[in-house]
Coordinates of C-alpha atoms in Angstrom, one line a residue:
Chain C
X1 CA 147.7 166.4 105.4
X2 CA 147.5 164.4 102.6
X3 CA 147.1 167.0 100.1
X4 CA 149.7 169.2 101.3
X5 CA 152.2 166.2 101.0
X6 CA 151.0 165.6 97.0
X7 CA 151.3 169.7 96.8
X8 CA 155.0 169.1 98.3
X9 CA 155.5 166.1 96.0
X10 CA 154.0 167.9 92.8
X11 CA 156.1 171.3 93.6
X12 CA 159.4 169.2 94.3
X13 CA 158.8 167.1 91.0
X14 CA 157.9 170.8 88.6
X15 CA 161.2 172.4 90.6
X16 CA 163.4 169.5 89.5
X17 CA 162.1 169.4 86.1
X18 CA 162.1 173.4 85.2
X19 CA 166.3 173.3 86.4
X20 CA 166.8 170.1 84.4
X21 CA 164.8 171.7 81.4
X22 CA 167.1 174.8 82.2
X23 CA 170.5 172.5 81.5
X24 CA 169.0 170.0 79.1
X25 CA 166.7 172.2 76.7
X26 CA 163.3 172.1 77.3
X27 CA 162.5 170.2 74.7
X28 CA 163.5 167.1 76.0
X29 CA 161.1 168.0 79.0
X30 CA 158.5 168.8 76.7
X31 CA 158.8 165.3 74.7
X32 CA 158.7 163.1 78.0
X33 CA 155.6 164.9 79.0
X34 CA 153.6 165.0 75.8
X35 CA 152.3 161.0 76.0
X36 CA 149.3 160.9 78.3
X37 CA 150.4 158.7 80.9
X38 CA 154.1 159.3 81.2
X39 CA 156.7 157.8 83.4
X40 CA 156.6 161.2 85.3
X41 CA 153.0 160.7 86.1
X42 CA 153.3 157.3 87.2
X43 CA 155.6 159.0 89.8
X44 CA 153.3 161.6 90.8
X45 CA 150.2 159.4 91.4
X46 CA 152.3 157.2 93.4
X47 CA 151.5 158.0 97.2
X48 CA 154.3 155.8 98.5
X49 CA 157.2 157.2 97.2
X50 CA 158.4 159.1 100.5
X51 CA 158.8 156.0 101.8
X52 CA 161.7 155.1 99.4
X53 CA 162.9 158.9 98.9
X54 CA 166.0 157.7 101.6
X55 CA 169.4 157.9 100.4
X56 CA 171.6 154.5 100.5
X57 CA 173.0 153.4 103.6
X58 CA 176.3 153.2 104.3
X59 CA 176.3 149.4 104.1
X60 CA 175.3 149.3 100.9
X61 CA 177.7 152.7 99.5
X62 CA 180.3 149.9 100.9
X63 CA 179.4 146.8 99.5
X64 CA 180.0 147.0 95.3
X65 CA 178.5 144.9 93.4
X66 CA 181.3 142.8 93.2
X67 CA 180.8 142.0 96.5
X68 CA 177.9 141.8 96.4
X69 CA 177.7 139.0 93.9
X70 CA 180.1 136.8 96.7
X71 CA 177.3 137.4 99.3
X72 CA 174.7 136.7 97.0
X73 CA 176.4 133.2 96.1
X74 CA 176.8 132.0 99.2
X75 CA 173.4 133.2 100.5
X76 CA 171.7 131.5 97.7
X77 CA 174.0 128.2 98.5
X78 CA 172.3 128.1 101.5
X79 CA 168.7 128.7 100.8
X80 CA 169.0 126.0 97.8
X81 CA 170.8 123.5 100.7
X82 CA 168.2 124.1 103.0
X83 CA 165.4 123.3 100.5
X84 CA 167.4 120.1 99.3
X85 CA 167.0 121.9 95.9
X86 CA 166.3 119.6 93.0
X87 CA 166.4 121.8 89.7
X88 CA 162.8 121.6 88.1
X89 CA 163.1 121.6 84.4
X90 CA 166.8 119.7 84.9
X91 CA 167.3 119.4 80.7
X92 CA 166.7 123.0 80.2
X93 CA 169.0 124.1 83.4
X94 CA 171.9 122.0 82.5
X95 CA 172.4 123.8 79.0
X96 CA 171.7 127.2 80.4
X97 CA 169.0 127.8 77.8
X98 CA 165.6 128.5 78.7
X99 CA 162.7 127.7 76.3
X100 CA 159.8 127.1 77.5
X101 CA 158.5 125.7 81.3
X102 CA 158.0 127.7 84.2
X103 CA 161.2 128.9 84.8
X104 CA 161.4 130.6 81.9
X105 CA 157.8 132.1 82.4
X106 CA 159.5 133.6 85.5
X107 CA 162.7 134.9 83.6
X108 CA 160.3 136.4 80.6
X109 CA 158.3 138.4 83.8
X110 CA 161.4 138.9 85.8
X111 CA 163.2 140.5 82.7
X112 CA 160.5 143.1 81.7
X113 CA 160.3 143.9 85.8
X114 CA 164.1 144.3 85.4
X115 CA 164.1 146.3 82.2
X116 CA 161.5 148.5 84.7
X117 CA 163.7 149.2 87.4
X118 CA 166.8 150.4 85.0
X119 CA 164.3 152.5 83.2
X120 CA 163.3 154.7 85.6
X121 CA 165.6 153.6 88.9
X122 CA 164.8 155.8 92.3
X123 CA 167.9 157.2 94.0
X124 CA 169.5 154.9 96.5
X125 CA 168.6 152.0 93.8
X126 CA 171.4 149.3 93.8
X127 CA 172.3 148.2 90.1
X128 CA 171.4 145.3 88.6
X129 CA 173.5 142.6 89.9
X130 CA 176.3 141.7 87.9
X131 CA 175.5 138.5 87.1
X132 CA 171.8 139.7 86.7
X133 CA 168.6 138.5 88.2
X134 CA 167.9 134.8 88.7
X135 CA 164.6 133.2 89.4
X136 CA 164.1 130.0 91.1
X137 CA 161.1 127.7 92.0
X138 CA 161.3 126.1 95.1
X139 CA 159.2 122.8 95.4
X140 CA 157.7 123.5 99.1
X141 CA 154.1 123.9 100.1
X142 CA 155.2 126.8 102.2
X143 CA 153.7 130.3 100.7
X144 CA 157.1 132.2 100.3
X145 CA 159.3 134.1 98.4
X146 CA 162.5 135.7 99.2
X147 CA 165.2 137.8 97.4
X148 CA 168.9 137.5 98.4
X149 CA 171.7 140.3 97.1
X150 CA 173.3 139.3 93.7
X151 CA 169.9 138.9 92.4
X152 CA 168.7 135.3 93.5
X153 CA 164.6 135.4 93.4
X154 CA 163.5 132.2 95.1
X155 CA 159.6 131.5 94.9
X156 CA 158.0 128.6 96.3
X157 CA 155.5 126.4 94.6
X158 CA 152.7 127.5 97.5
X159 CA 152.9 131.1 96.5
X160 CA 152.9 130.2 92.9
X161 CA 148.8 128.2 93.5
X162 CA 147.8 131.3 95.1
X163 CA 148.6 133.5 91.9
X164 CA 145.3 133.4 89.5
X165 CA 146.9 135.6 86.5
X166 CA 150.6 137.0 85.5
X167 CA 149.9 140.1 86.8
X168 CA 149.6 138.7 90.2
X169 CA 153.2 136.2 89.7
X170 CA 154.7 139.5 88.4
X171 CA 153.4 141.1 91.7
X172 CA 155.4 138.6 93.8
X173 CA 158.4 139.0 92.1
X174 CA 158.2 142.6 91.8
X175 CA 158.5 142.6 95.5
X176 CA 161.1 140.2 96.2
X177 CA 163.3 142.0 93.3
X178 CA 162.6 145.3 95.6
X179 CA 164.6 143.9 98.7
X180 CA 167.3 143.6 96.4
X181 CA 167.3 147.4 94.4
X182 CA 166.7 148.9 97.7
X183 CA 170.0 146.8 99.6
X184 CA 167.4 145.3 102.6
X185 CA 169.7 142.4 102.5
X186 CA 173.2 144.2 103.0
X187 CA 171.3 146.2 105.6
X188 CA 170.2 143.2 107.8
X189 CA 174.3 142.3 108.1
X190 CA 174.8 143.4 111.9
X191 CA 176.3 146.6 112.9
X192 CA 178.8 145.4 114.7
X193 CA 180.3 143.1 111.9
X194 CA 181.4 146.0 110.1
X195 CA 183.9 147.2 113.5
X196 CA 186.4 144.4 111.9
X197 CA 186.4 145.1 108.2
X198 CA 185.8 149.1 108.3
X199 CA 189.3 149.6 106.6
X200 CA 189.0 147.3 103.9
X201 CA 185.3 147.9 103.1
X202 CA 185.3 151.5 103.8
X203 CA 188.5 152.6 101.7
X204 CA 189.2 153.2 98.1
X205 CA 191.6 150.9 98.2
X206 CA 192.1 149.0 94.7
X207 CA 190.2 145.6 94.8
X208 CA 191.8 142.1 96.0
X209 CA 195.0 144.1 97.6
X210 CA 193.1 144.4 101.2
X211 CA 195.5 141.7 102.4
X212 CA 193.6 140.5 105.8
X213 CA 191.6 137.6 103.6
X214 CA 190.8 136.1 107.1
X215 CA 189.3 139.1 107.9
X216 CA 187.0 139.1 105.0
X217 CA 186.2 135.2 104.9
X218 CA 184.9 135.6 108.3
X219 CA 182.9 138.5 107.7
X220 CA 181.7 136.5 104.6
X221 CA 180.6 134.0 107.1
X222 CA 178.7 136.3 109.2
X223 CA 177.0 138.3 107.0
X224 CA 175.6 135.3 105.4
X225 CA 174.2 134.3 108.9
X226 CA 172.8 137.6 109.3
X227 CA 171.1 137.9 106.0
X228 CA 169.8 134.2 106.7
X229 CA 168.5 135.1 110.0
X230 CA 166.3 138.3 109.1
X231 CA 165.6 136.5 105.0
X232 CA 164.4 133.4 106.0
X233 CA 163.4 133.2 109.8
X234 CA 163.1 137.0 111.6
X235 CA 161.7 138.8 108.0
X236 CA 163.3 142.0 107.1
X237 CA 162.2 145.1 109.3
X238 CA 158.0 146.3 108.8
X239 CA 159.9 149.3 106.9
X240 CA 161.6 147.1 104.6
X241 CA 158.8 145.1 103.3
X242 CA 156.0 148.3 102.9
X243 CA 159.2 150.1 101.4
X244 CA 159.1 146.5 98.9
X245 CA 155.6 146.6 98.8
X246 CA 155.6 150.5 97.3
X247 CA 158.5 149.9 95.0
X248 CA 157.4 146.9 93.4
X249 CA 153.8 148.0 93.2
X250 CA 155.9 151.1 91.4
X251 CA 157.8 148.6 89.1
X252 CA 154.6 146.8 87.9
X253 CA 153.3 150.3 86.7
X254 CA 156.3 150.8 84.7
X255 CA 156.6 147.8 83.3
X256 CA 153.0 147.7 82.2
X257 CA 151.7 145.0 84.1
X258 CA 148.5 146.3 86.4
X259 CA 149.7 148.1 89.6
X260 CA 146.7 146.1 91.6
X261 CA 147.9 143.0 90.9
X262 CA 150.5 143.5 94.2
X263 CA 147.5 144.2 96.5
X264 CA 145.3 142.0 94.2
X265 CA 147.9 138.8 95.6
X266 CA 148.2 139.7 98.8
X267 CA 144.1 139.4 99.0
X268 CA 144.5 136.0 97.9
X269 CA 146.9 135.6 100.6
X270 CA 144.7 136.9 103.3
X271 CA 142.1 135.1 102.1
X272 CA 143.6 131.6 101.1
X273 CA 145.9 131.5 103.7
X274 CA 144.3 131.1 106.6
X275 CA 146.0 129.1 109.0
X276 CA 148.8 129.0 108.0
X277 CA 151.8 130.2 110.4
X278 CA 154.9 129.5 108.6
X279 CA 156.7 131.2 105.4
X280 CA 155.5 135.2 104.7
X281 CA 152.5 134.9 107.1
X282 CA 155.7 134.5 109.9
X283 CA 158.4 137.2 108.3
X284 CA 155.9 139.9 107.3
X285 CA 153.6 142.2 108.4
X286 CA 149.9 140.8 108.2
X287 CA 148.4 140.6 104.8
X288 CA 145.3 142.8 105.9
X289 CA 148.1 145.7 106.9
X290 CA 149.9 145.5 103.6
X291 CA 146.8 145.8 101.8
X292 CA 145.7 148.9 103.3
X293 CA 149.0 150.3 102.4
X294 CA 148.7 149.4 99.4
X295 CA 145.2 150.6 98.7
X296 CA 146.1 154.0 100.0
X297 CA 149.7 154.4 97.6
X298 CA 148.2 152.6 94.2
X299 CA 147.3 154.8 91.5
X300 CA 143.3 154.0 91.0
X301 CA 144.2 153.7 87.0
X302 CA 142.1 151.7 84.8
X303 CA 143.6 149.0 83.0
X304 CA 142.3 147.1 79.7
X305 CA 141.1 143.3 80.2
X306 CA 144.4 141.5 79.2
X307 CA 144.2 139.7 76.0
X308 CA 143.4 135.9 76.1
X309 CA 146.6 135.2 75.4
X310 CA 148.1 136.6 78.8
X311 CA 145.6 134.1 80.3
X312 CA 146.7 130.8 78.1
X313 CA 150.6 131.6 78.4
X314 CA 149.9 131.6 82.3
X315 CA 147.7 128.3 82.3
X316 CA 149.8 126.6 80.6
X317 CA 153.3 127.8 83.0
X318 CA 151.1 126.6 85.7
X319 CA 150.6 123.7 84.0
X320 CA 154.1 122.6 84.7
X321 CA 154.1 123.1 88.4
X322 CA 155.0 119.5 89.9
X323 CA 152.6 117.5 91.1
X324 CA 150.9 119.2 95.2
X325 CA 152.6 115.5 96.8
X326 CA 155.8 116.2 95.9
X327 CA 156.4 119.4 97.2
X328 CA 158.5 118.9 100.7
X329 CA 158.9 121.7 103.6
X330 CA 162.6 122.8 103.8
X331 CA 164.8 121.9 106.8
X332 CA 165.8 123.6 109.9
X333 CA 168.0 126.4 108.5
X334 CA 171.5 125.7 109.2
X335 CA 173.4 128.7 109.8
X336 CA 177.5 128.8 107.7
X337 CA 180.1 128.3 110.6
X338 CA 182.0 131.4 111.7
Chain Q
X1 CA 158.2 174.8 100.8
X2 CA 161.1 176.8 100.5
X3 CA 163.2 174.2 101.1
X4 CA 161.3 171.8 98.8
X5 CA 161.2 174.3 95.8
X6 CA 165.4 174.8 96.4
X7 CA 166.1 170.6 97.1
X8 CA 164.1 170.0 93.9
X9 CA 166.5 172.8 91.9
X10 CA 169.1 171.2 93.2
X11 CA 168.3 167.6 92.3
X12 CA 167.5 168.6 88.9
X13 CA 170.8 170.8 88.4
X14 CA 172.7 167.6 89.6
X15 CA 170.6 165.1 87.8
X16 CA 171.5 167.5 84.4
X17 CA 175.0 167.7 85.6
X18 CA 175.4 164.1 86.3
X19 CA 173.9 163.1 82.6
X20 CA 176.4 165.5 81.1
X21 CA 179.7 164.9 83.3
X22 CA 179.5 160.9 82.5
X23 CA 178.7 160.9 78.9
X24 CA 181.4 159.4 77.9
X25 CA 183.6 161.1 74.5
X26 CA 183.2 159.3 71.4
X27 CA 186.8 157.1 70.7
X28 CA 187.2 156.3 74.5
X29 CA 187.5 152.8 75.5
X30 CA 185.2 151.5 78.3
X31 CA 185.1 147.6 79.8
X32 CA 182.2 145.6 80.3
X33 CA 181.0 145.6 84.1
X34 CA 178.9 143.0 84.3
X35 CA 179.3 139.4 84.0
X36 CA 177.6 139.2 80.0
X37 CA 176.5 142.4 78.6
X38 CA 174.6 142.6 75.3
X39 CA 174.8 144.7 72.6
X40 CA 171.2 145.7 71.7
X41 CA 170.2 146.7 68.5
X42 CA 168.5 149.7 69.3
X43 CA 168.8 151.5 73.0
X44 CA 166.7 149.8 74.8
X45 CA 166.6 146.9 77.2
X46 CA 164.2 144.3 75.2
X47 CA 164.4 143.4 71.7
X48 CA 167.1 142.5 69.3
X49 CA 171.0 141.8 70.3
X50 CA 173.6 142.3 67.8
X51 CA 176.3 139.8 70.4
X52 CA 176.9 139.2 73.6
X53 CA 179.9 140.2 75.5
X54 CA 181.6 139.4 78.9
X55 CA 182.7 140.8 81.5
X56 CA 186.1 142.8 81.0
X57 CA 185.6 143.0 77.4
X58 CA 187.3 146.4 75.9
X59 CA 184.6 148.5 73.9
X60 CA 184.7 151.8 71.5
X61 CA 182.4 154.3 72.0
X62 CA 180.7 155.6 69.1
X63 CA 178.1 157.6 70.5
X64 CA 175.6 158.1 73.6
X65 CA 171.8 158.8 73.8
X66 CA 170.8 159.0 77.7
X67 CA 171.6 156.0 79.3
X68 CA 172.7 154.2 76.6
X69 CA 175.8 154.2 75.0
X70 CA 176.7 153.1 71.4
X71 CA 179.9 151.1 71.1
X72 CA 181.7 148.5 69.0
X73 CA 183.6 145.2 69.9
X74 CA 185.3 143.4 67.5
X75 CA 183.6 145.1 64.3
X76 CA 180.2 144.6 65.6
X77 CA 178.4 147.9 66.7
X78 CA 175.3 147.8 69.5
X79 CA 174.1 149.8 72.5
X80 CA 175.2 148.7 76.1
X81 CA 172.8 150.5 79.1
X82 CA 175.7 152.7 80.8
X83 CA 175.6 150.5 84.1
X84 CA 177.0 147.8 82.7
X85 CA 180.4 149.4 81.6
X86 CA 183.1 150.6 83.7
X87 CA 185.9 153.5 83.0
X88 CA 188.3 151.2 84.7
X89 CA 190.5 148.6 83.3
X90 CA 189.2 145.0 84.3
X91 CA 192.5 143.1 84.5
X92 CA 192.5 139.4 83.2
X93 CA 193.7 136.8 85.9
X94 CA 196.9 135.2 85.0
X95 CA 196.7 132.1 87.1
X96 CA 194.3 129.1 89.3
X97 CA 193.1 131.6 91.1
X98 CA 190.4 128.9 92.7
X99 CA 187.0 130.0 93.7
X100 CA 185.7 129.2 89.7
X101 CA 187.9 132.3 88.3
X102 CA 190.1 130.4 85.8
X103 CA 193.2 131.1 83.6
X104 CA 192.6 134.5 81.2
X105 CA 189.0 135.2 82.8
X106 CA 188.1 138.2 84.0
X107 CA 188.9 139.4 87.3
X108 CA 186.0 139.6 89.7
X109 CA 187.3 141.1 93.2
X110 CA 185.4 143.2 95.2
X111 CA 186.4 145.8 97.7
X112 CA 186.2 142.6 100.3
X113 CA 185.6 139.5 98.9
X114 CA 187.1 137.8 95.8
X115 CA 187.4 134.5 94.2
X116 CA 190.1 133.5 97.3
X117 CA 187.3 134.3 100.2
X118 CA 184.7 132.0 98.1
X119 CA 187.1 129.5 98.4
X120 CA 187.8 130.0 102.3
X121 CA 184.1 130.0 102.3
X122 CA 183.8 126.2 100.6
X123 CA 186.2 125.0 102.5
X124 CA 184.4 125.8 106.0
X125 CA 181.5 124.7 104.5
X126 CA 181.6 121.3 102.7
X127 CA 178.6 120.7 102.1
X128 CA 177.0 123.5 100.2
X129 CA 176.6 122.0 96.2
X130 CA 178.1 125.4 94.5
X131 CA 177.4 123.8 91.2
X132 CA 174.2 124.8 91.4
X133 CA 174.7 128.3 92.0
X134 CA 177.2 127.9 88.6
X135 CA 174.0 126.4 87.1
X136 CA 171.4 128.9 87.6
X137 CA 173.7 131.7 87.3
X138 CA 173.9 130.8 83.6
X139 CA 170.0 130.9 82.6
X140 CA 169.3 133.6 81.1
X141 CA 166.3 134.8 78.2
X142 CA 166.7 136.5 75.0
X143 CA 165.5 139.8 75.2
X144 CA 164.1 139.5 72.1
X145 CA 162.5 137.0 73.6
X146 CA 160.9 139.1 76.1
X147 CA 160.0 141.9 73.7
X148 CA 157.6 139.4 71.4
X149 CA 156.3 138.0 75.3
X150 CA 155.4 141.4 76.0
X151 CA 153.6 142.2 72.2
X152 CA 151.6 138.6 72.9
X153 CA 150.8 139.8 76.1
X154 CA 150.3 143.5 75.4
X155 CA 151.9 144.3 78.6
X156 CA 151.4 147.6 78.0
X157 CA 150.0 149.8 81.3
X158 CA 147.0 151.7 82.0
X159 CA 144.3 153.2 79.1
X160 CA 144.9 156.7 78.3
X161 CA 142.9 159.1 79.8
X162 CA 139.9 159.4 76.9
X163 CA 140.9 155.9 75.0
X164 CA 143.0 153.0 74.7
X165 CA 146.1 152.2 75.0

């Protein structure tokens, strides 16, 4: 079964190539293929890919990113509220210049995962939010993460002490950044919300001249409910996060960083975490399922040992992680009024 | 396998046709999409930036090479990735248009939602702290930055098959 699928895979990958090579001179072909491991083979070793070979759903053909960056605002709002956010390296934050800390760790990660995903984006890939990705620590002892659209990459503290190299952080935000290029966010906004706002969503119409603004600040309202509801408490659908699980194990092979270090995490989750009920072990499938997924899609490449240096820059961002007693559990999530 | 053999000819005919068809012509004028865009030295998303530029900025095309398009702004020349430009005109918003959009910035309206429905939104919803949004929303690395993090690192992939990488 297995094989036949690859031979289905391999034969759809050669077809596509020999017609492009047909238009675009084969030449071009010939020069992506010549390095040994090319960006076409990390494709072809990938086992996962049917799993994100789904065109985009109408939600997200409807939202642009435009909207999607008013979404992604007032989801984030509401995450940071809930987690009575306190900005963590306040200095650096207030003159928008990140240089040095562990925020900027995450951004100099987050940036090459970014630079991975434009590289080589799958069809139905959203763009990269407008107003680009943002990553932000969260000081709570809960093991979390979660992406909301427009970009916003929360990670909590407790997910952060179960990471033992870069690879592995990169792992975690390789997923997370997943939900967002692959719209899981726009899809968990209810069906039925769209009834209301089908003609101004739906139509060509040149932006702002809609008209029905009550229409749209109420839908604003209730999509940000239903994003809240399936980010933070319900989890997005089993699909959704083995679909994040394959495409961000995918963006770490781009980007360079080990392709194990997804599954590599999630080991320490499964065998860290034990006990614990709240955060991912709640909203996503069980580790012990995601890393048999995981075993079966990742490419069994063999990596270098990372220089020393990999190892010091990540001591030392984790040097800056505040104090374990400080970290606080967020509050009962408080949904926007509609 | 028919099938797969003819969606595959397919996807690479459109995936050819798509490349050529939105190639923009050197001379045309193209606005910046996304909120900052840099100009990169040399196509490619981490390394050195000639400036940065924002959102409904008016740039020159000069030439493209895949994704990448070369372009001047104000007598500087850089590349821009093509998904941060926009054929369209982004119009600049002449008044208080609330919701953080102020006088002469760049428009940013959706299909939906625009600066008015963030405001509705803030209004219903007292207390959310948008400034911190604004905050975060303005970090950001130099990608040149990144480039030397990823030389340090040597964030570079798998070994070759019979060597090193």
């Amino acid at each position: 079964m297995t094989s036949r699928i690859a031979r289905k895979v391999a034969v759809f990958g050669l077809a596509a190539l020999l017609s492009l090579g047909s238009l675009v001179g084969c030449r071009t072909i010939m020069g992506l293929l010549s390095g040994d491991l090319s960006l076409e083979d990390i494709d072809k070793d990938i086992r996962g890919m049917r799993a994100l070979a789904h065109a985009m759903s109408r939600a997200n053909q409807a939202i642009t990113p435009e909207d999607e960056y008013y979404l992604g605002r007032a989801v984030a709002v509401n995450v940071l509220n809930q987690h009575s956010y306190r900005y963590l390296e306040a200095g650096q934050v207030r003159r928008g210049h990140l240089s040095a800390g562990l925020t900027n760790y995450l951004f100099h990660i987050g940036t090459i995962l970014v630079a991975a995903a434009e590289r080589r984006p799958l069809k139905g890939d959203r763009t990269t939010p407008l107003a680009g990705y943002h990553f932000i620590v969260l000081n709570s002892p809960e093991i979390n993460a979660f992406a909301a659209p427009g970009g916003y990459i929360f990670i909590t503290t407790g997910i952060l002490r179960l990471a033992r190299n870069e690879d592995e952080v990169a792992g975690i935000l390789a997923h997370e950044m997943c939900h967002v290029i692959r719209g899981h966010g726009i899809n968990a906004i209810h069906k039925a919300r769209w009834n209301r706002v089908k003609k101004i969503f739906f139509s060509e119409a040149a932006a702002g001249v809609f008209g029905d603004e009550a229409a749209a600040t109420e839908f604003l309202n209730a999509a940000v409910s239903d994003i809240l509801k399936r980010m933070v408490m319900e989890g997005y659908s089993q699909k959704a996060e083995f679909a994040a699980d394959a495409c961000g194990m995918r963006l770490l092979a781009i980007s360079g960083y080990n392709s194990w270090a997804l599954y590599n995490v999630i080991r320490g989750m499964d065998q860290r975490g034990a006990g614990h009920q709240r955060g991912i072990y709640k909203t996503h499938p069980t580790p012990m399922a995601r890393m048999k997924y995981l075993y079966k899609i990742t490419p069994k490449w063999k990596y270098p040992t990372p220089p020393p240096a990999r190892y010091a820059r990540f001591r030392v961002a984790m040097g800056h992680l505040p104090p374990p007693g400080t970290a606080r559990l967020p509050r009962k999530l408080t949904l926007p009024r509609i | 396998m028919k099938r797969t053999i003819l969606a595959g000819v397919v996807a690479g005919a459109l995936m050819a046709f798509g490349l050529v068809q939105s190639a923009p012509s050197p001379g045309t004028t193209l606005s910046v999409r996304a909120l900052r865009a840099r100009l990169m030295a040399s196509p490619q998303f981490l390394g050195a930036s000639v400036v940065t530029v924002r959102r409904g900025a008016r740039v020159k095309v000069i030439g493209t090479k895949g994704s990448w398009i070369r372009v001047s702004y104000r007598g500087r020349t850089g590349w821009v990735h093509r998904n941060r430009l926009t054929k369209k005109t982004i119009r600049l918003s002449s008044g208080g248009t609330g919701g953080g959009t102020s006088r002469g910035e760049a428009e940013l309206a959706g299909r939906g939602f625009s600066p008015k429905t963030e405001a509705s939104f803030k209004a219903k919803n007292p207390n959310f702290d948008y400034s911190q949004v604004d905050m975060i929303q303005r970090l950001e690395v130099d990608p040149a930055s990144v480039s030397r993090f990823v030389q340090e690192g040597q964030v570079a992939g798998p070994k070759k098959k019979g060597g090193g990488r």
